Tab-separated table of C-alpha atoms (C1' of nucleotides) in Angstrom:
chain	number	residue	atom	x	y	z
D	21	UNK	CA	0.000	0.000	0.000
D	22	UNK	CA	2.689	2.755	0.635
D	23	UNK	CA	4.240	4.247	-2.338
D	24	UNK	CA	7.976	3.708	-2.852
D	25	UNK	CA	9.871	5.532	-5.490
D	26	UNK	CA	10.550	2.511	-8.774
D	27	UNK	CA	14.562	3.092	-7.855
D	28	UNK	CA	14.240	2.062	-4.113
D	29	UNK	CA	12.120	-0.368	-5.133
D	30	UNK	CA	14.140	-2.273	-7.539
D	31	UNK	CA	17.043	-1.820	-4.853
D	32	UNK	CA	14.469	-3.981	-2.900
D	33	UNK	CA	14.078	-6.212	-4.987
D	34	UNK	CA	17.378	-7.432	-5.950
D	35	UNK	CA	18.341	-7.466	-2.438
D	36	UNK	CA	15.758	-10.237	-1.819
D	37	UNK	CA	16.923	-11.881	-4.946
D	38	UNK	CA	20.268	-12.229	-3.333
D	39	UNK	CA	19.215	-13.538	0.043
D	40	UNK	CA	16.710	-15.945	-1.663
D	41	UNK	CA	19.754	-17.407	-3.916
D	42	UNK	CA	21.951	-17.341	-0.681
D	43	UNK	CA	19.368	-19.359	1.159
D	44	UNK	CA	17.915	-21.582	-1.587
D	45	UNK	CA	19.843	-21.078	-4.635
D	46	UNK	CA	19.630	-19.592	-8.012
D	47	UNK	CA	17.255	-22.057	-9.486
D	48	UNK	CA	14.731	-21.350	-6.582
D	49	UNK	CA	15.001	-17.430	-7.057
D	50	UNK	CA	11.647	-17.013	-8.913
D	51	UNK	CA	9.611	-13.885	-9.251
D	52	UNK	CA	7.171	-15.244	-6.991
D	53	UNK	CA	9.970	-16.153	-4.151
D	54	UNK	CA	11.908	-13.068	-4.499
D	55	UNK	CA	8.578	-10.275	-4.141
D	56	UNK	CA	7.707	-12.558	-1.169
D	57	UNK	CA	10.933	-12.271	0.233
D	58	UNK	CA	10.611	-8.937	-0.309
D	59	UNK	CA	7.178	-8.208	1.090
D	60	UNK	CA	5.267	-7.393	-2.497
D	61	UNK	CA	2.920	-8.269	-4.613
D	62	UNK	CA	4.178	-10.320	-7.628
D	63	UNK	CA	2.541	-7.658	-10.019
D	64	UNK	CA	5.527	-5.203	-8.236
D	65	UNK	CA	8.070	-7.223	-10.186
D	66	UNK	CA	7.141	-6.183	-13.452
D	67	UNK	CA	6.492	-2.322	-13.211
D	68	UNK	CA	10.166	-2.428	-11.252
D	69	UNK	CA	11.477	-4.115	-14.078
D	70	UNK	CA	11.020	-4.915	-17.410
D	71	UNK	CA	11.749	-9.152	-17.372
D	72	UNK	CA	13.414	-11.531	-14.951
D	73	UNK	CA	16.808	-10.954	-17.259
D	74	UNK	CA	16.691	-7.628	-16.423
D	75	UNK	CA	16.769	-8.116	-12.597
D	76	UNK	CA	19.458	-10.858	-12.700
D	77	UNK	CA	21.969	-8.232	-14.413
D	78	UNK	CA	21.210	-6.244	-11.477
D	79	UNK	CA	22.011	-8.664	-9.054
D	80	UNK	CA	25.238	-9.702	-11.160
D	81	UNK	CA	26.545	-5.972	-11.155
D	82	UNK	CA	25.725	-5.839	-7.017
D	83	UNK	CA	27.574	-8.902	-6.412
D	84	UNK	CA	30.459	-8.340	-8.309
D	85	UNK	CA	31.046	-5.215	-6.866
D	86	UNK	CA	30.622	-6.670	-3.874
D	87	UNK	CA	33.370	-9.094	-4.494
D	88	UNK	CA	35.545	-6.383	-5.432
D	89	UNK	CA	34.724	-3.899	-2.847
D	90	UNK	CA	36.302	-6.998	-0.317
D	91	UNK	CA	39.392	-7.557	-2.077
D	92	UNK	CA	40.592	-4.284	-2.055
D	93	UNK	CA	39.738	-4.144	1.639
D	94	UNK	CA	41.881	-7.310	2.063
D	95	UNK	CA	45.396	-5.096	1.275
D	96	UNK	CA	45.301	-3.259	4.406
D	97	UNK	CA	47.707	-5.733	6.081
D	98	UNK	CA	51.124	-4.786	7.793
D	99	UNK	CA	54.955	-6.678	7.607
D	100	UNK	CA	56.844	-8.895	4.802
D	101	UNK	CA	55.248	-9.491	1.762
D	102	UNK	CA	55.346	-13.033	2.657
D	103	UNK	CA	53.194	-11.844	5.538
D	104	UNK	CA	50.736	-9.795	3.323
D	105	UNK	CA	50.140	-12.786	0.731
D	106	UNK	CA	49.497	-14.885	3.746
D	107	UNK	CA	47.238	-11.977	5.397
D	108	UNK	CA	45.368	-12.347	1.977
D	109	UNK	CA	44.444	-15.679	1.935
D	110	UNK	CA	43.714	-16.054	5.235
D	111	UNK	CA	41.069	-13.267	5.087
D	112	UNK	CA	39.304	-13.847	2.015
D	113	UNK	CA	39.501	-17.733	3.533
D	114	UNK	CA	38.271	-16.463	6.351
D	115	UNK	CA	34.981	-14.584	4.633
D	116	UNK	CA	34.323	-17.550	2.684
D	117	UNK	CA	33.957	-20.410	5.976
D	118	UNK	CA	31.810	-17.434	7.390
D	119	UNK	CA	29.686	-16.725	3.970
D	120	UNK	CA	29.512	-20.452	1.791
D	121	UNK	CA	26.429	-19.407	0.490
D	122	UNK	CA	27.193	-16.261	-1.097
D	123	UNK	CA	29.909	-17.942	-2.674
D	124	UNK	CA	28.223	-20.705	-4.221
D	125	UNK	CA	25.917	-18.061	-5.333
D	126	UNK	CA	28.387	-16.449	-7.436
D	127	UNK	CA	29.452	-19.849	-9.313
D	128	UNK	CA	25.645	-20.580	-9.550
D	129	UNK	CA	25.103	-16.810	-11.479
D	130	UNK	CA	28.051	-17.469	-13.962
D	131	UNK	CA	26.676	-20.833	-15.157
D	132	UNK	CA	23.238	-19.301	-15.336
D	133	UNK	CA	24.142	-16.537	-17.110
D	134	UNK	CA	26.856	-18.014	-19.610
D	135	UNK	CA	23.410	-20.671	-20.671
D	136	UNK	CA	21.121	-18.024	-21.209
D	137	UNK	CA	22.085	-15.754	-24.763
D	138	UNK	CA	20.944	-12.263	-23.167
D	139	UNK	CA	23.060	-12.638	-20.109
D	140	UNK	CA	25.937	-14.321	-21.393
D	141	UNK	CA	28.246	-11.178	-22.065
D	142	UNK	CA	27.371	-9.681	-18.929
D	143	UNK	CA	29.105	-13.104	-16.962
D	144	UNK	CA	32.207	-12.364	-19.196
D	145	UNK	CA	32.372	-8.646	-18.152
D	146	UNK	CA	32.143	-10.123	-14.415
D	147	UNK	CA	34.948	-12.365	-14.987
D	148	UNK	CA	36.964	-10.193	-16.361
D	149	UNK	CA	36.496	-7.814	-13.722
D	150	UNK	CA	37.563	-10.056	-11.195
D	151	UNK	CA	41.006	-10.304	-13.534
D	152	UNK	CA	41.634	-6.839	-13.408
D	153	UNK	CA	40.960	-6.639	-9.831
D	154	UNK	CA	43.432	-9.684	-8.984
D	155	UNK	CA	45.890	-7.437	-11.403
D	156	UNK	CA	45.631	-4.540	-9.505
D	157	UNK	CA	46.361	-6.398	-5.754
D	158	UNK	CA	49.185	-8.116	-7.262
D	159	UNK	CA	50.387	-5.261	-8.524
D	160	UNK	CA	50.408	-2.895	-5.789
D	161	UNK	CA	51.273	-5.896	-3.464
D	162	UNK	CA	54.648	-5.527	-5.188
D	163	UNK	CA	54.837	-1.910	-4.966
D	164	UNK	CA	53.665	-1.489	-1.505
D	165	UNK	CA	56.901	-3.722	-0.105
D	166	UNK	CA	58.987	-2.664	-2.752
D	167	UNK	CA	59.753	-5.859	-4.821
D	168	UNK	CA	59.087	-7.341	-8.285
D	169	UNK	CA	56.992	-10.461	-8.869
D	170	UNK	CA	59.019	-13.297	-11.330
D	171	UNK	CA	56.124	-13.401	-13.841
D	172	UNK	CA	54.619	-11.627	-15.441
D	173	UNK	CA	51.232	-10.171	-13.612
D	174	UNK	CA	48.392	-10.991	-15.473
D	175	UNK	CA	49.760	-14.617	-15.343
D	176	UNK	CA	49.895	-14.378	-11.656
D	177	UNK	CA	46.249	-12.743	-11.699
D	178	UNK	CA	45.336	-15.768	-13.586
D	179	UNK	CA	46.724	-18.372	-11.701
D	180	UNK	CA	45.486	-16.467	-8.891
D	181	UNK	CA	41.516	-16.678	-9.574
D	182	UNK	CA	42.003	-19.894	-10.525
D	183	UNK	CA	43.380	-21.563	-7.582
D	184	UNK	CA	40.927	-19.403	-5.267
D	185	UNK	CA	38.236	-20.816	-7.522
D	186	UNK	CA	39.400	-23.989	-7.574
D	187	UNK	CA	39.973	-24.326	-3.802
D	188	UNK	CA	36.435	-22.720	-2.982
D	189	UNK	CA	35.326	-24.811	-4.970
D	190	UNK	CA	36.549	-28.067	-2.998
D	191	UNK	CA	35.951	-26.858	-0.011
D	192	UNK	CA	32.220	-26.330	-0.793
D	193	UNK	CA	31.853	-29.729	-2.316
D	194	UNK	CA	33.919	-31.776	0.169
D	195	UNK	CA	33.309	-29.853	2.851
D	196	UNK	CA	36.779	-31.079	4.495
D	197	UNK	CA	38.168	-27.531	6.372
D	198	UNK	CA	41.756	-29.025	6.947
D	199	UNK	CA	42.532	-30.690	3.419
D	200	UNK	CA	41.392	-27.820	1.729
D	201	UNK	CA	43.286	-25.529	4.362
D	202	UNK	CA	46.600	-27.571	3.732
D	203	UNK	CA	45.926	-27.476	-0.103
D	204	UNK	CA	45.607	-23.293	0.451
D	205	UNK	CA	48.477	-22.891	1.984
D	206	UNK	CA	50.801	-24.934	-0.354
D	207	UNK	CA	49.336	-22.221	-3.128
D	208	UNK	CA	50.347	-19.936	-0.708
D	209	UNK	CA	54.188	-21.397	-0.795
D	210	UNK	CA	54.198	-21.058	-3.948
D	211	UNK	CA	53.005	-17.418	-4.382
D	212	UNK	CA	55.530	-16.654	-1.889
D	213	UNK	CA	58.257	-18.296	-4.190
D	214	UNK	CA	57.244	-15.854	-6.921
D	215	UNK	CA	58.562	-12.611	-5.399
D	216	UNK	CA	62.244	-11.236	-6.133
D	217	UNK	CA	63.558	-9.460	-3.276
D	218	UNK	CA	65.513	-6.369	-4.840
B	26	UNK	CA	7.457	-49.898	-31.124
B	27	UNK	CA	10.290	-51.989	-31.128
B	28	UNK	CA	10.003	-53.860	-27.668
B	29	UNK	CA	13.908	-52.860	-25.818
B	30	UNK	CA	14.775	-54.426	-22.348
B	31	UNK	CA	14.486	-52.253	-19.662
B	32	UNK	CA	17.805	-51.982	-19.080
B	33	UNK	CA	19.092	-51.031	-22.453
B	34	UNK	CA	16.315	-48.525	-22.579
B	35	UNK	CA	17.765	-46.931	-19.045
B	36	UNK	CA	21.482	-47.096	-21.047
B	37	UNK	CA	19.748	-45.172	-23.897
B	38	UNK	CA	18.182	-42.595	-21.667
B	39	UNK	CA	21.326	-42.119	-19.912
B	40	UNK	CA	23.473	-41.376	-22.593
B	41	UNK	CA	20.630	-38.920	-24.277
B	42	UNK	CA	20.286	-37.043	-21.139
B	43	UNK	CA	24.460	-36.690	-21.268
B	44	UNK	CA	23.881	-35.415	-24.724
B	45	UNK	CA	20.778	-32.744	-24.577
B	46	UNK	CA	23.204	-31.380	-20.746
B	47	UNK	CA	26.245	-31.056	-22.834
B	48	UNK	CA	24.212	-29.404	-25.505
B	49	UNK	CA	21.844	-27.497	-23.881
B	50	UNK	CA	22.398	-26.948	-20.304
B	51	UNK	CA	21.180	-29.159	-17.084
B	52	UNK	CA	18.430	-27.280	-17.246
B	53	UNK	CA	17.128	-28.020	-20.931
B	54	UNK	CA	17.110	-31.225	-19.602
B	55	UNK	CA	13.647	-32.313	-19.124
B	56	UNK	CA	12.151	-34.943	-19.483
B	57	UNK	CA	10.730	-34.451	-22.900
B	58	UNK	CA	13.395	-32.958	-24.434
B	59	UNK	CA	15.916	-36.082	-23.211
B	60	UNK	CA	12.776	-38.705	-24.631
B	61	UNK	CA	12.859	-36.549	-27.900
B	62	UNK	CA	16.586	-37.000	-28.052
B	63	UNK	CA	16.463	-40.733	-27.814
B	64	UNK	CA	13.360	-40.971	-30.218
B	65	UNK	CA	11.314	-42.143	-27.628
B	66	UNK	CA	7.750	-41.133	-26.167
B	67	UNK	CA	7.375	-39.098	-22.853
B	68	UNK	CA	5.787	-42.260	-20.925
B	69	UNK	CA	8.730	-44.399	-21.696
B	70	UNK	CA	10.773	-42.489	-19.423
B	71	UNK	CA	8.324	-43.056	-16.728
B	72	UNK	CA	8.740	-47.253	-17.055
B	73	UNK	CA	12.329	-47.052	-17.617
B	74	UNK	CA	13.136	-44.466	-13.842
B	75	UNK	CA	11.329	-44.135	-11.362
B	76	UNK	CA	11.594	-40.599	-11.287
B	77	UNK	CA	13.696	-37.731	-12.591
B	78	UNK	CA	16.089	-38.158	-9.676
B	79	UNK	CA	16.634	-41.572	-10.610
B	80	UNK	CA	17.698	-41.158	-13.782
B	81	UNK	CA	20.222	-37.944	-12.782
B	82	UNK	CA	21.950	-40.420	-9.863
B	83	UNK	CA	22.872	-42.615	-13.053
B	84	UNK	CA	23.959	-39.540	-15.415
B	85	UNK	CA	26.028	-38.814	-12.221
B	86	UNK	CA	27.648	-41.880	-11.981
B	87	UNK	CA	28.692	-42.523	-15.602
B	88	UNK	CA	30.076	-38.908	-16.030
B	89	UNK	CA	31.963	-39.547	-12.447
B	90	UNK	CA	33.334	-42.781	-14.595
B	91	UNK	CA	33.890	-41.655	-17.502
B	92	UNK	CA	36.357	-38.884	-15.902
B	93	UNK	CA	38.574	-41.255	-14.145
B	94	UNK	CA	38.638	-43.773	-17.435
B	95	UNK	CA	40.479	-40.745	-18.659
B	96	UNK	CA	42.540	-39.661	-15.890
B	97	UNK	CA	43.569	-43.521	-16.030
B	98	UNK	CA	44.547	-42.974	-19.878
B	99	UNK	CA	46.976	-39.982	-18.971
B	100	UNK	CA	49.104	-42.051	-17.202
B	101	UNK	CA	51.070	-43.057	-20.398
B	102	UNK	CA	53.838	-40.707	-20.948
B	103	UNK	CA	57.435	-42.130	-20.929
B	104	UNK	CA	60.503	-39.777	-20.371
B	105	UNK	CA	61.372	-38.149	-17.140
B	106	UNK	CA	58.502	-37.238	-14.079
B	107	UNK	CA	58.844	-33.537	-15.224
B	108	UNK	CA	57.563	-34.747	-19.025
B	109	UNK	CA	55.341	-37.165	-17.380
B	110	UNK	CA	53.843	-34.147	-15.393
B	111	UNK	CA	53.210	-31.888	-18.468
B	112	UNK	CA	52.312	-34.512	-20.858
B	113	UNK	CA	49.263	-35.089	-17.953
B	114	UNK	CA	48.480	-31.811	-18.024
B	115	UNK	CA	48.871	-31.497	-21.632
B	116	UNK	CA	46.045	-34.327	-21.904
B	117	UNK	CA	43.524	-33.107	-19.386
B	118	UNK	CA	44.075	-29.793	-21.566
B	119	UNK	CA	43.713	-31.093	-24.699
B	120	UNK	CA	40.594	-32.692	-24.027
B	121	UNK	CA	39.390	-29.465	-22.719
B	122	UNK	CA	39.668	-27.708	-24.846
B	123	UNK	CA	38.189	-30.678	-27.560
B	124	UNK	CA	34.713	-30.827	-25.160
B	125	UNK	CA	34.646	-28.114	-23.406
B	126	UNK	CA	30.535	-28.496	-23.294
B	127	UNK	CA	31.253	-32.049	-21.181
B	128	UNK	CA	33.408	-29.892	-18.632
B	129	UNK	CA	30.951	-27.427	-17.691
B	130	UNK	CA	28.344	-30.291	-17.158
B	131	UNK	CA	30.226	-31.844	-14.507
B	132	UNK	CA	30.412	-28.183	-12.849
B	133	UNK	CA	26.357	-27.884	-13.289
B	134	UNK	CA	25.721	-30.952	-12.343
B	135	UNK	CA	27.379	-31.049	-8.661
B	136	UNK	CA	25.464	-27.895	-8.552
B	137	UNK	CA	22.582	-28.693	-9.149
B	138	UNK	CA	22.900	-32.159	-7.058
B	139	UNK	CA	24.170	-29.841	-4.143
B	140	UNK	CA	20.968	-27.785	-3.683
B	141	UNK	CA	18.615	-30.887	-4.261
B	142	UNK	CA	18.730	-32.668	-0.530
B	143	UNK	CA	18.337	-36.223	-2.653
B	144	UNK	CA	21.379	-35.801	-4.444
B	145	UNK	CA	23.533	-34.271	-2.378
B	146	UNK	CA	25.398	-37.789	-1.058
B	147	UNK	CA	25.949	-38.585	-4.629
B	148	UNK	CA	28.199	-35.052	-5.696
B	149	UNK	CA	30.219	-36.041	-2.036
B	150	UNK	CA	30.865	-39.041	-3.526
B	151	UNK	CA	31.707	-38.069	-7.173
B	152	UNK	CA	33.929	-35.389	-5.263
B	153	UNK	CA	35.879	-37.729	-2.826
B	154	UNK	CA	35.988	-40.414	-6.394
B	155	UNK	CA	38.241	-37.393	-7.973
B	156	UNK	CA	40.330	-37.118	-4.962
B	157	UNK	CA	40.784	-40.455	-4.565
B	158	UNK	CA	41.683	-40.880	-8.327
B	159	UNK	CA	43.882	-37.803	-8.317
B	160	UNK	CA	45.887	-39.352	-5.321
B	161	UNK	CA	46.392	-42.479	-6.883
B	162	UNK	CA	47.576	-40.908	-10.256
B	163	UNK	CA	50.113	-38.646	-8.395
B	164	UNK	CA	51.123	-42.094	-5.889
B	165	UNK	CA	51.824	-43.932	-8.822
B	166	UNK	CA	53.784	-41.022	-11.058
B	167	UNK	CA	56.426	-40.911	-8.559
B	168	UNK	CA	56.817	-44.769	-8.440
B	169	UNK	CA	57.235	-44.900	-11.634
B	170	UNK	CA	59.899	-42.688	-11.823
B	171	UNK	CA	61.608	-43.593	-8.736
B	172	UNK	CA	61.201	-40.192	-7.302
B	173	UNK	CA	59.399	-38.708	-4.030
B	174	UNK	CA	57.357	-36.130	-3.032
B	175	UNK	CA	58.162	-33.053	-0.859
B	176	UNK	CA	54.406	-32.874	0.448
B	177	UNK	CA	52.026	-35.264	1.482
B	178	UNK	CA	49.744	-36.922	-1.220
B	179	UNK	CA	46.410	-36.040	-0.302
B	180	UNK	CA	47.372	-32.642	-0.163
B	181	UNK	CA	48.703	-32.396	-3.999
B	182	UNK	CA	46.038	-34.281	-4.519
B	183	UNK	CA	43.522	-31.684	-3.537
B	184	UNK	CA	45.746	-28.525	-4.599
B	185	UNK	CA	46.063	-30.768	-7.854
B	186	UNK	CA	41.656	-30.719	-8.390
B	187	UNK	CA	41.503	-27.388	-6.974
B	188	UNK	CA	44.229	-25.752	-9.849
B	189	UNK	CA	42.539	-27.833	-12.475
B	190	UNK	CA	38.621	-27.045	-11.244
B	191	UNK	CA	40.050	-23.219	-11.342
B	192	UNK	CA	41.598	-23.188	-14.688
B	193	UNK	CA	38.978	-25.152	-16.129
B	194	UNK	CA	36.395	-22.843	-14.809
B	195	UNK	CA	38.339	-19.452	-15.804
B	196	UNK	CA	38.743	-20.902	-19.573
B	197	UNK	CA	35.213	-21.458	-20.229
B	198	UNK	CA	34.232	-18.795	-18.853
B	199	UNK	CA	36.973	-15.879	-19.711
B	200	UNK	CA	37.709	-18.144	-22.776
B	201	UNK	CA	41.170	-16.713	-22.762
B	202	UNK	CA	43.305	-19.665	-24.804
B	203	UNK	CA	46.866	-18.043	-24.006
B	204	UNK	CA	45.648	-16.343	-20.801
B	205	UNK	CA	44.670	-19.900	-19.238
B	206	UNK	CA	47.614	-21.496	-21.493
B	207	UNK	CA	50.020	-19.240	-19.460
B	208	UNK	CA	48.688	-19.929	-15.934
B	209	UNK	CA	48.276	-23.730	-16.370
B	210	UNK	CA	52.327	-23.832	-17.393
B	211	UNK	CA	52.511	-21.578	-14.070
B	212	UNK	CA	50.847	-24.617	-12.145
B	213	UNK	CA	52.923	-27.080	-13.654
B	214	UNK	CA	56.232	-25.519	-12.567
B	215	UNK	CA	54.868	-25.580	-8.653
B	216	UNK	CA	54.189	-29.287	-9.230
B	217	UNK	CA	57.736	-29.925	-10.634
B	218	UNK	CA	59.046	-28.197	-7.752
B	219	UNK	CA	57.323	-30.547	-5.514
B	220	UNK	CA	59.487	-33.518	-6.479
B	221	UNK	CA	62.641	-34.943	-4.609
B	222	UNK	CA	64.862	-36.659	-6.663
B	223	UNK	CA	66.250	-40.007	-5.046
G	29	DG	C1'	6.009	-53.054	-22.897
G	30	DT	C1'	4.349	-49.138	-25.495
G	31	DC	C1'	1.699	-45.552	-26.527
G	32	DT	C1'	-1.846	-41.164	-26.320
G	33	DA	C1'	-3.986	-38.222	-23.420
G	34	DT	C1'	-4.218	-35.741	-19.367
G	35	DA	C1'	-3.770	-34.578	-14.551
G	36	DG	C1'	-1.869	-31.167	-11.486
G	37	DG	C1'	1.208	-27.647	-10.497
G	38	DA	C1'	4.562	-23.832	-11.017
G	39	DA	C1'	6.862	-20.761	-13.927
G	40	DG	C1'	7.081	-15.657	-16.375
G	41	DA	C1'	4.300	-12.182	-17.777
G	42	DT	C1'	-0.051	-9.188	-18.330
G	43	DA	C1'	-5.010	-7.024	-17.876
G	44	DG	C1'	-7.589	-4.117	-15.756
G	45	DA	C1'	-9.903	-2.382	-11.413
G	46	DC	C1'	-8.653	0.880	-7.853
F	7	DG	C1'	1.607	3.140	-8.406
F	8	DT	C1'	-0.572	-0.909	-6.518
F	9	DC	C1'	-3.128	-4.757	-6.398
F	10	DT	C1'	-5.975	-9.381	-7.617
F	11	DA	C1'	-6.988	-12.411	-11.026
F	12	DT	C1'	-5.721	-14.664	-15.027
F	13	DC	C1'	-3.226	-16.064	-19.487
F	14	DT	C1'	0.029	-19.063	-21.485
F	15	DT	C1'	3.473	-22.215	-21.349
F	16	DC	C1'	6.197	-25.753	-19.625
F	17	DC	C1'	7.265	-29.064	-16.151
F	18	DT	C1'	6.997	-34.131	-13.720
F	19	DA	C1'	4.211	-37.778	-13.314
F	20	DT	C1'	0.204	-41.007	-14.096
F	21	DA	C1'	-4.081	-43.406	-16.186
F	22	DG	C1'	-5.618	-46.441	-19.124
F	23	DA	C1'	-6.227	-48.280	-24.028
F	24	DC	C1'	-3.625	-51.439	-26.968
DNA sequence: GTCTATAGGAAGATAGAC
DNA sequence: GTCTATCTTCCTATAGAC
């Protein structure tokens, strides 16, 4: 019954979408589901916005920023670079044990969006995103301690989000906190072994 | 028409489901559209599973075999442990990049398993099969070379699926052929260094 | 065993009263 | 802007004739 300006409302809206797909998952995040969540009626969901595709680039663009806004916060650390890449881990480690859901969500978006034609080049913009971002905390990582990496740094970004992805990804799936802790730090060692002291 | 045993009707229905996922998406794959794709009408499904679920624990399964028939293939190589590492690597690549569609299935379908409480034991299982397979592979590539390793085996064995998971996952979806190229090499070296010559 | 026909429900989207 | 009621389509699963 109140009256809510179509901008805060769509704000609404895909912030129920994302707690839905935290709590159920993406396949369960209908337009029914979500304006409950949200307290609306389901007719709501179409004068906020124009089709389901256009709420789910919404909620891509929120999350990756999201994702981004968290890594940058992750550079604050003090000490040795060895300390820092350590610091690094062990935080965004840290926020995934505490957040598995909004995690999975993430991997659940991509491989929604990458099947669906209208959404596909808006997954690719997200992952590339995430490359630039790894760039830019290897990079200043360097800078900030005064030392130069032995690869070059997009490979490092690369290898980077991989083996973050790739550990998440066990970890969710296996659900075994000390194997997938051991197999983090050994990518740790071997970050570590990258830097050139100058 | 033709009157099929049960059982080669299930085989059938298996290995059209495997086709309409890799083509279409988990999510194309209904019912209907998996009977269309093995010529077959929409009851037949009905007297061949006993439900959807049924028939998903079995496209499970043979994907989860199919992987480590492969993995068991890559074993091979002759030459040194460091060509025997990249010539693995090499392989798992190469096929890759050759069925890329196949790959992201296995990623949908622990997914989609995850979130659906019936399925869930089954992706733990297919997860802890990989592991399992990977440690054996890695056991057995430094017996055959007479070498040892500088970390425990589970724990390669879990970096090892985590690297590959991660730079699977950023080449389908970044689809960056030298980007991926460049960080997989990257991987390869840290494995290399894990070896103690004897 | 094999089929057609249909039940029964949930999805995205819209019409039209207020 | 906001709602209820409904359209249309697609899903899994079943009934019942052959």
């Amino acid at each position: 019954m109140p009256r809510i300006a179509v901008d805060e409302r769509r704000d609404l809206l895909v912030e129920a979408a994302i707690r839905v797909m935290v709590r159920d998952g993406v396949a369960k995040a209908t337009t029914r589901s979500i304006v409950a969540e949200a307290g609306m009626a389901l007719a709501a969901f179409h004068y906020s916005f124009r089709s389901k595709q256009e709420l789910l680039e919404n909620v891509i663009g929120t999350i990756t920023a999201h994702t981004l806004d968290l890594a940058v916060e992750r550079l604050g650390a003090e000490g040795s670079v060895e300390h820092k890449v350590r610091a690094a881990l062990d935080s965004y480690w840290q926020h995934l044990m505490a957040n598995p859901g909004e995690h999975r969500v993430t991997y659940e978006l991509t491989q929604y969006a990458l099947r669906h034609p209208g959404l596909a080049t808006v997954a690719k913009r997200q992952y590339e995103a995430y490359i630039e971002g790894a760039s830019k905390l290897i990079d200043s990582l360097a800078h900030s301690s005064d030392v130069t990496w032995t690869v070059p740094v997009p490979v490092i970004a690369r290898y980077l989000i991989a083996v973050m992805d790739g550990l998440t990804l066990l970890w969710l799936n296996e659900g075994d906190d000390a194997g997938a802790r051991a197999a983090l730090d050994l990518a740790g060692d071997h970050l570590i072994s990258l830097i050139r002291m100058s």
